[in-house]
Amino acid sequence: MTGTNTSSSVRARRGKAASSQPPLRKQDDEALPEAAAARKAELAERLRKKRAAGRKLVTYLSCLVIILAATALALTFKSSSGPSPSPSRPDSPTPSPLSVGADADPAVRVFSQAELAAGDGSDPDAPLLLGILGRVYDVSTGARHYAKDGAYSFFTGRDGSAAFVTGDFTTAGLTDDLTGLSDDDIMGIAEWLDTYERQYVRVGVVEGAFYTATGMPTPALTHDVAAAVARAAAAKAAEQDLRTRFPGCNIRRSAGQKGEIWCENMSGGINRDYVGVIRQFYDKVSGSKRCVCVRNDLLDDPRLQLYPSCPDQATHCWID
C-alpha cells in the first residue's frame, strides 16, 4: 500500500512540474533551426579568422627563419674566412710604400715574444694571435683555420712573415727574418698585411725585428721593407706599362707542326685601336724573349727583333 501511494505521489509532482513550464509554441519550434544556423555561421567565421591568423603567423615565422638563416650563413662565412698560405697573393691593391709601419703608435700594446706565443691556441680561453711584419692581429674569428689542428695554426703565436711567401712552414721557416727575400717577395708580405688589416682587429705590435720594446718601428721596417715595397711597386708599374706598350701575340702550337703566331686588337689582353706587326721582344734583365705586337712608330726600339720566318709587316705567320 505504501509503495502504491509513493508512486502516485511522484507522478503527481512530475505532472505539476510539467504543467508549470510554458507550452512550446510553434514559432519557438521554427526558430530553433535558424538559431542553430546562426551559431554554425558564427563558429565558421571564428574558425576562418583563426586559420587566417595562423597563416599569417606561419608566413612571419618562415620569413624570420629565412632571415636568421641568411644572417647565420653570412656570419659563418665571415668568421671562417682566412687567407690561404699558398704562393698566390691576395686580391688586394698594391700597398703604399709608406703604409708599412708609418702609422705606428708608441701607445699601442707591445707584446713580448712569450705573450704572442700564448696566443697559439693552446689555451682555449685565450685569443688567437698572429704576427706579420711586427703587427699583431686577433684572428679568433677565424678559429676554424687558426686554432689548434686548423689548416693555418702554424701562423698563430708568432710572427712568421717570411713563410707567407716562401711556403716554408717549418719552425725555421716561420720567421720574421726577411734576409734573402726579393723585393717582390717583400711586397707579397705587405699585401698579406693589408689583407689582415682589413679582415681582423689589430691589437698591438710585437717586439722583434720590426718594433722595439717601446713600440717604435725599427729601420728594418721603415727603411728596408718600405724601400723594397717601393722598388717592387715601381717595377710592377713599369712591367705593366711595358706590356701595354708592347702587347703579346696570340700563339698556337701543335705537336709535330709549326707554331702559329698572330696579332689582333685584343691580343695580349690589351684592348687597343691598332693590330700591330709581329716582333720578338728581348728582355735584357731576365734574358727572356716573347712575341709582341708593335705599332709602326715603335719599331725602332732596340729590344725588338724580327722573326726569321716572318715578313717585316706580318700580322700572322708560322714559326719553327
Short mmCIF file of C-alpha atoms in Angstrom, two decimals:
data_model
loop_
_atom_site.label_atom_id
_atom_site.label_comp_id
_atom_site.label_asym_id
_atom_site.label_seq_id
_atom_site.Cartn_x
_atom_site.Cartn_y
_atom_site.Cartn_z
CA MET A 1 0.00 0.00 0.00
CA THR A 2 2.75 2.35 0.86
CA GLY A 3 4.54 1.69 -2.45
CA THR A 4 1.42 2.48 -4.43
CA ASN A 5 0.97 5.80 -2.61
CA THR A 6 4.61 6.74 -3.19
CA SER A 7 4.41 6.13 -6.96
CA SER A 8 1.24 8.13 -7.20
CA SER A 9 2.89 10.98 -5.29
CA VAL A 10 5.90 11.07 -7.64
CA ARG A 11 3.65 11.07 -10.72
CA ALA A 12 1.68 13.89 -9.24
CA ARG A 13 4.78 16.02 -8.63
CA ARG A 14 6.08 15.40 -12.17
CA GLY A 15 2.76 16.36 -13.63
CA LYS A 16 2.71 19.56 -11.61
CA ALA A 17 6.27 20.49 -12.74
CA ALA A 18 5.38 19.84 -16.35
CA SER A 19 2.27 21.96 -16.09
CA SER A 20 4.34 24.85 -14.63
CA GLN A 21 6.52 25.09 -17.80
CA PRO A 22 5.22 27.34 -20.57
CA PRO A 23 3.98 25.39 -23.55
CA LEU A 24 6.36 25.22 -26.59
CA ARG A 25 4.90 27.48 -29.16
CA LYS A 26 5.03 26.79 -32.88
CA GLN A 27 7.14 29.88 -33.57
CA ASP A 28 9.73 28.75 -30.97
CA ASP A 29 9.95 25.42 -32.71
CA GLU A 30 10.52 27.17 -36.03
CA ALA A 31 13.25 29.46 -34.53
CA LEU A 32 15.45 26.56 -33.44
CA PRO A 33 16.90 25.79 -36.93
CA GLU A 34 17.58 29.49 -37.51
CA ALA A 35 19.46 29.82 -34.21
CA ALA A 36 21.48 26.71 -34.97
CA ALA A 37 22.35 28.06 -38.40
CA ALA A 38 23.42 31.39 -36.91
CA ARG A 39 25.56 29.62 -34.31
CA LYS A 40 27.10 27.47 -37.02
CA ALA A 41 27.88 30.54 -39.14
CA GLU A 42 29.47 32.26 -36.14
CA LEU A 43 31.67 29.26 -35.42
CA ALA A 44 32.66 29.03 -39.09
CA GLU A 45 33.65 32.72 -39.08
CA ARG A 46 35.76 32.26 -35.94
CA LEU A 47 37.46 29.25 -37.49
CA ARG A 48 38.16 31.21 -40.67
CA LYS A 49 39.74 34.04 -38.68
CA LYS A 50 41.89 31.60 -36.68
CA ARG A 51 43.09 29.94 -39.86
CA ALA A 52 43.90 33.31 -41.43
CA ALA A 53 45.82 34.33 -38.31
CA GLY A 54 47.63 31.00 -38.38
CA ARG A 55 48.66 31.52 -42.00
CA LYS A 56 50.00 34.99 -41.16
CA LEU A 57 51.97 33.57 -38.25
CA VAL A 58 53.43 30.79 -40.42
CA THR A 59 54.39 33.34 -43.10
CA TYR A 60 56.02 35.57 -40.48
CA LEU A 61 57.91 32.69 -38.91
CA SER A 62 59.03 31.44 -42.34
CA CYS A 63 60.41 34.88 -43.21
CA LEU A 64 62.09 35.08 -39.81
CA VAL A 65 63.73 31.67 -40.30
CA ILE A 66 64.98 32.71 -43.75
CA ILE A 67 66.42 35.97 -42.38
CA LEU A 68 68.10 34.21 -39.45
CA ALA A 69 69.50 31.50 -41.73
CA ALA A 70 70.89 34.09 -44.13
CA THR A 71 72.41 36.04 -41.24
CA ALA A 72 73.97 32.90 -39.77
CA LEU A 73 75.38 31.95 -43.17
CA ALA A 74 76.89 35.40 -43.60
CA LEU A 75 78.42 35.33 -40.11
CA THR A 76 79.74 31.81 -40.68
CA PHE A 77 81.33 32.87 -43.94
CA LYS A 78 82.88 35.91 -42.32
CA SER A 79 84.13 34.02 -39.29
CA SER A 80 85.54 31.21 -41.38
CA SER A 81 87.40 33.48 -43.73
CA GLY A 82 91.17 33.23 -43.59
CA PRO A 83 93.88 33.80 -46.12
CA SER A 84 95.36 30.76 -47.78
CA PRO A 85 99.07 30.24 -47.19
CA SER A 86 99.52 29.32 -50.83
CA PRO A 87 102.04 31.11 -53.05
CA SER A 88 99.23 33.06 -54.75
CA ARG A 89 98.75 36.53 -53.38
CA PRO A 90 95.58 38.09 -52.02
CA ASP A 91 93.47 40.10 -54.40
CA SER A 92 94.38 43.48 -52.94
CA PRO A 93 95.70 46.79 -54.19
CA THR A 94 99.43 47.41 -54.09
CA PRO A 95 100.25 48.73 -50.60
CA SER A 96 101.68 52.20 -50.29
CA PRO A 97 105.47 52.17 -49.76
CA LEU A 98 104.92 54.17 -46.57
CA SER A 99 101.93 52.21 -45.26
CA VAL A 100 104.01 49.54 -43.55
CA GLY A 101 104.82 50.88 -40.10
CA ALA A 102 104.23 54.52 -40.96
CA ASP A 103 101.23 54.79 -38.63
CA ALA A 104 102.93 53.09 -35.68
CA ASP A 105 101.74 54.44 -32.33
CA PRO A 106 104.05 54.14 -29.32
CA ALA A 107 100.93 53.98 -27.11
CA VAL A 108 99.72 50.67 -28.53
CA ARG A 109 100.32 47.43 -26.66
CA VAL A 110 103.71 45.89 -27.24
CA PHE A 111 103.69 42.10 -26.98
CA SER A 112 106.76 40.19 -25.93
CA GLN A 113 107.58 37.04 -27.86
CA ALA A 114 106.28 34.99 -24.93
CA GLU A 115 103.00 36.92 -24.80
CA LEU A 116 102.50 36.43 -28.52
CA ALA A 117 103.27 32.72 -28.15
CA ALA A 118 100.49 32.46 -25.55
CA GLY A 119 98.05 33.14 -28.37
CA ASP A 120 98.93 29.97 -30.27
CA GLY A 121 95.67 28.22 -29.39
CA SER A 122 96.97 26.07 -26.53
CA ASP A 123 94.69 27.93 -24.11
CA PRO A 124 91.11 27.69 -25.44
CA ASP A 125 90.15 30.78 -23.42
CA ALA A 126 92.92 32.99 -24.81
CA PRO A 127 92.58 34.94 -28.07
CA LEU A 128 94.33 33.59 -31.15
CA LEU A 129 97.14 35.95 -32.08
CA LEU A 130 99.09 36.21 -35.32
CA GLY A 131 102.03 38.45 -36.16
CA ILE A 132 103.04 39.76 -39.58
CA LEU A 133 105.65 42.45 -40.21
CA GLY A 134 105.55 43.10 -36.47
CA ARG A 135 101.84 43.83 -36.24
CA VAL A 136 99.70 41.58 -34.04
CA TYR A 137 96.15 40.61 -35.03
CA ASP A 138 93.43 38.82 -33.12
CA VAL A 139 92.34 36.09 -35.55
CA SER A 140 89.90 34.41 -33.16
CA THR A 141 87.03 34.96 -35.61
CA GLY A 142 88.94 32.68 -37.96
CA ALA A 143 89.38 29.96 -35.33
CA ARG A 144 88.34 27.33 -37.84
CA HIS A 145 91.63 27.99 -39.60
CA TYR A 146 93.94 29.26 -36.84
CA ALA A 147 93.03 27.20 -33.76
CA LYS A 148 94.88 24.00 -32.90
CA ASP A 149 94.62 21.47 -35.74
CA GLY A 150 93.44 24.25 -38.09
CA ALA A 151 94.96 24.44 -41.55
CA TYR A 152 96.90 27.62 -40.67
CA SER A 153 97.50 27.01 -36.96
CA PHE A 154 101.26 27.24 -37.52
CA PHE A 155 100.89 31.00 -38.10
CA THR A 156 99.43 31.72 -34.65
CA GLY A 157 101.55 32.62 -31.64
CA ARG A 158 104.41 34.04 -33.72
CA ASP A 159 105.48 36.45 -36.44
CA GLY A 160 106.10 34.11 -39.36
CA SER A 161 106.23 36.82 -42.03
CA ALA A 162 108.71 35.07 -44.33
CA ALA A 163 106.57 31.92 -44.62
CA PHE A 164 103.76 33.86 -46.30
CA VAL A 165 105.83 33.93 -49.48
CA THR A 166 108.34 31.11 -49.07
CA GLY A 167 105.80 28.42 -48.19
CA ASP A 168 108.25 27.05 -45.62
CA PHE A 169 106.03 26.30 -42.62
CA THR A 170 108.69 24.63 -40.51
CA THR A 171 109.81 26.25 -37.28
CA ALA A 172 112.85 27.65 -39.08
CA GLY A 173 110.76 28.97 -41.96
CA LEU A 174 108.17 30.67 -39.76
CA THR A 175 110.37 33.65 -39.01
CA ASP A 176 110.38 37.44 -39.14
CA ASP A 177 113.84 37.37 -40.74
CA LEU A 178 113.41 38.51 -44.35
CA THR A 179 117.05 38.12 -45.30
CA GLY A 180 117.44 36.88 -48.86
CA LEU A 181 113.90 37.70 -49.96
CA SER A 182 113.39 39.67 -53.15
CA ASP A 183 111.60 43.00 -53.39
CA ASP A 184 108.69 41.18 -54.99
CA ASP A 185 108.59 38.72 -52.08
CA ILE A 186 108.51 41.53 -49.54
CA MET A 187 105.74 43.25 -51.46
CA GLY A 188 103.85 39.96 -51.28
CA ILE A 189 104.14 40.01 -47.47
CA ALA A 190 102.97 43.63 -47.42
CA GLU A 191 99.92 42.60 -49.46
CA TRP A 192 99.13 39.93 -46.87
CA LEU A 193 99.50 42.60 -44.18
CA ASP A 194 96.86 44.67 -45.95
CA THR A 195 94.58 41.62 -46.01
CA TYR A 196 94.87 41.11 -42.24
CA GLU A 197 94.38 44.83 -41.69
CA ARG A 198 91.05 44.63 -43.49
CA GLN A 199 89.79 41.32 -42.08
CA TYR A 200 90.94 41.24 -38.46
CA VAL A 201 91.45 43.51 -35.46
CA ARG A 202 94.96 44.76 -34.85
CA VAL A 203 95.68 44.51 -31.13
CA GLY A 204 99.26 45.72 -30.97
CA VAL A 205 102.80 45.07 -32.14
CA VAL A 206 105.41 42.54 -31.12
CA GLU A 207 108.91 43.33 -30.02
CA GLY A 208 111.31 41.87 -32.54
CA ALA A 209 112.66 42.59 -36.00
CA PHE A 210 110.19 45.37 -36.81
CA TYR A 211 109.31 47.06 -33.49
CA THR A 212 111.25 47.97 -30.39
CA ALA A 213 110.22 47.27 -26.80
CA THR A 214 108.64 50.73 -26.71
CA GLY A 215 106.57 50.08 -29.83
CA MET A 216 108.59 52.17 -32.24
CA PRO A 217 109.22 50.82 -35.76
CA THR A 218 112.77 49.75 -36.48
CA PRO A 219 114.82 50.66 -39.58
CA ALA A 220 114.20 47.11 -40.82
CA LEU A 221 110.57 48.15 -41.27
CA THR A 222 110.67 51.85 -42.09
CA HIS A 223 113.72 51.62 -44.35
CA ASP A 224 114.34 48.09 -45.60
CA VAL A 225 110.76 46.85 -46.00
CA ALA A 226 109.37 50.20 -47.15
CA ALA A 227 112.16 50.60 -49.72
CA ALA A 228 111.66 47.07 -51.04
CA VAL A 229 107.92 47.66 -51.41
CA ALA A 230 108.58 50.94 -53.23
CA ARG A 231 111.00 49.29 -55.64
CA ALA A 232 108.65 46.38 -56.27
CA ALA A 233 105.74 48.74 -56.88
CA ALA A 234 107.81 50.75 -59.36
CA ALA A 235 108.91 47.57 -61.14
CA LYS A 236 105.34 46.32 -61.29
CA ALA A 237 104.14 49.59 -62.79
CA ALA A 238 106.97 49.55 -65.33
CA GLU A 239 106.15 45.96 -66.32
CA GLN A 240 102.50 46.82 -66.78
CA ASP A 241 103.44 49.84 -68.87
CA LEU A 242 105.72 47.67 -70.99
CA ARG A 243 103.00 45.08 -71.60
CA THR A 244 100.59 47.84 -72.53
CA ARG A 245 103.17 49.39 -74.86
CA PHE A 246 104.11 46.03 -76.39
CA PRO A 247 101.10 43.68 -76.01
CA GLY A 248 101.66 39.98 -76.55
CA CYS A 249 100.78 37.92 -79.64
CA ASN A 250 98.34 35.07 -79.88
CA ILE A 251 100.27 31.79 -80.04
CA ARG A 252 99.13 28.31 -81.00
CA ARG A 253 101.31 25.22 -81.16
CA SER A 254 100.52 21.61 -82.08
CA ALA A 255 102.74 18.56 -81.73
CA GLY A 256 104.74 17.94 -84.88
CA GLN A 257 103.64 21.19 -86.50
CA LYS A 258 104.97 24.71 -86.74
CA GLY A 259 103.85 27.32 -84.28
CA GLU A 260 101.29 29.89 -85.35
CA ILE A 261 101.55 33.50 -84.14
CA TRP A 262 99.28 36.41 -84.96
CA CYS A 263 98.21 39.85 -83.77
CA GLU A 264 94.77 41.35 -83.34
CA ASN A 265 93.43 44.33 -81.44
CA MET A 266 92.73 42.23 -78.33
CA SER A 267 95.83 40.01 -78.26
CA GLY A 268 97.88 40.03 -75.10
CA GLY A 269 94.78 41.01 -73.14
CA ILE A 270 95.21 44.65 -74.19
CA ASN A 271 92.22 46.24 -75.90
CA ARG A 272 93.55 48.79 -78.39
CA ASP A 273 92.74 50.65 -81.61
CA TYR A 274 95.51 49.02 -83.65
CA VAL A 275 96.60 45.47 -84.52
CA GLY A 276 100.39 45.82 -84.65
CA VAL A 277 103.05 43.86 -86.51
CA ILE A 278 104.86 40.82 -85.17
CA ARG A 279 108.18 41.21 -83.39
CA GLN A 280 110.22 39.36 -80.78
CA PHE A 281 110.84 41.36 -77.61
CA TYR A 282 114.09 40.68 -75.77
CA ASP A 283 114.11 41.40 -72.02
CA LYS A 284 117.71 42.24 -71.14
CA VAL A 285 117.09 41.90 -67.40
CA SER A 286 115.62 38.40 -67.40
CA GLY A 287 117.15 37.27 -70.70
CA SER A 288 113.75 36.04 -71.87
CA LYS A 289 112.03 36.62 -75.20
CA ARG A 290 108.36 36.94 -76.04
CA CYS A 291 106.22 37.59 -79.10
CA VAL A 292 104.72 41.08 -79.20
CA CYS A 293 102.52 43.21 -81.45
CA VAL A 294 104.09 46.58 -82.23
CA ARG A 295 102.87 49.86 -83.65
CA ASN A 296 104.96 51.08 -86.59
CA ASP A 297 106.12 54.17 -84.69
CA LEU A 298 107.74 51.95 -82.02
CA LEU A 299 109.63 49.59 -84.32
CA ASP A 300 112.95 51.31 -83.68
CA ASP A 301 113.08 50.10 -80.05
CA PRO A 302 116.44 48.25 -79.71
CA ARG A 303 114.82 45.42 -77.75
CA LEU A 304 112.75 44.36 -80.78
CA GLN A 305 113.87 41.72 -83.27
CA LEU A 306 112.36 40.25 -86.43
CA TYR A 307 111.33 36.62 -86.51
CA PRO A 308 113.43 35.00 -89.30
CA SER A 309 110.36 33.41 -90.90
CA CYS A 310 108.07 36.47 -90.65
CA PRO A 311 107.87 39.37 -93.15
CA ASP A 312 108.54 42.88 -91.82
CA GLN A 313 104.86 43.90 -91.73
CA ALA A 314 103.40 40.49 -90.89
CA THR A 315 100.43 40.28 -88.54
CA HIS A 316 100.29 36.49 -88.93
CA CYS A 317 102.99 33.91 -89.61
CA TRP A 318 104.36 30.46 -88.81
CA ILE A 319 107.50 29.82 -86.77
CA ASP A 320 109.65 26.78 -86.05
#
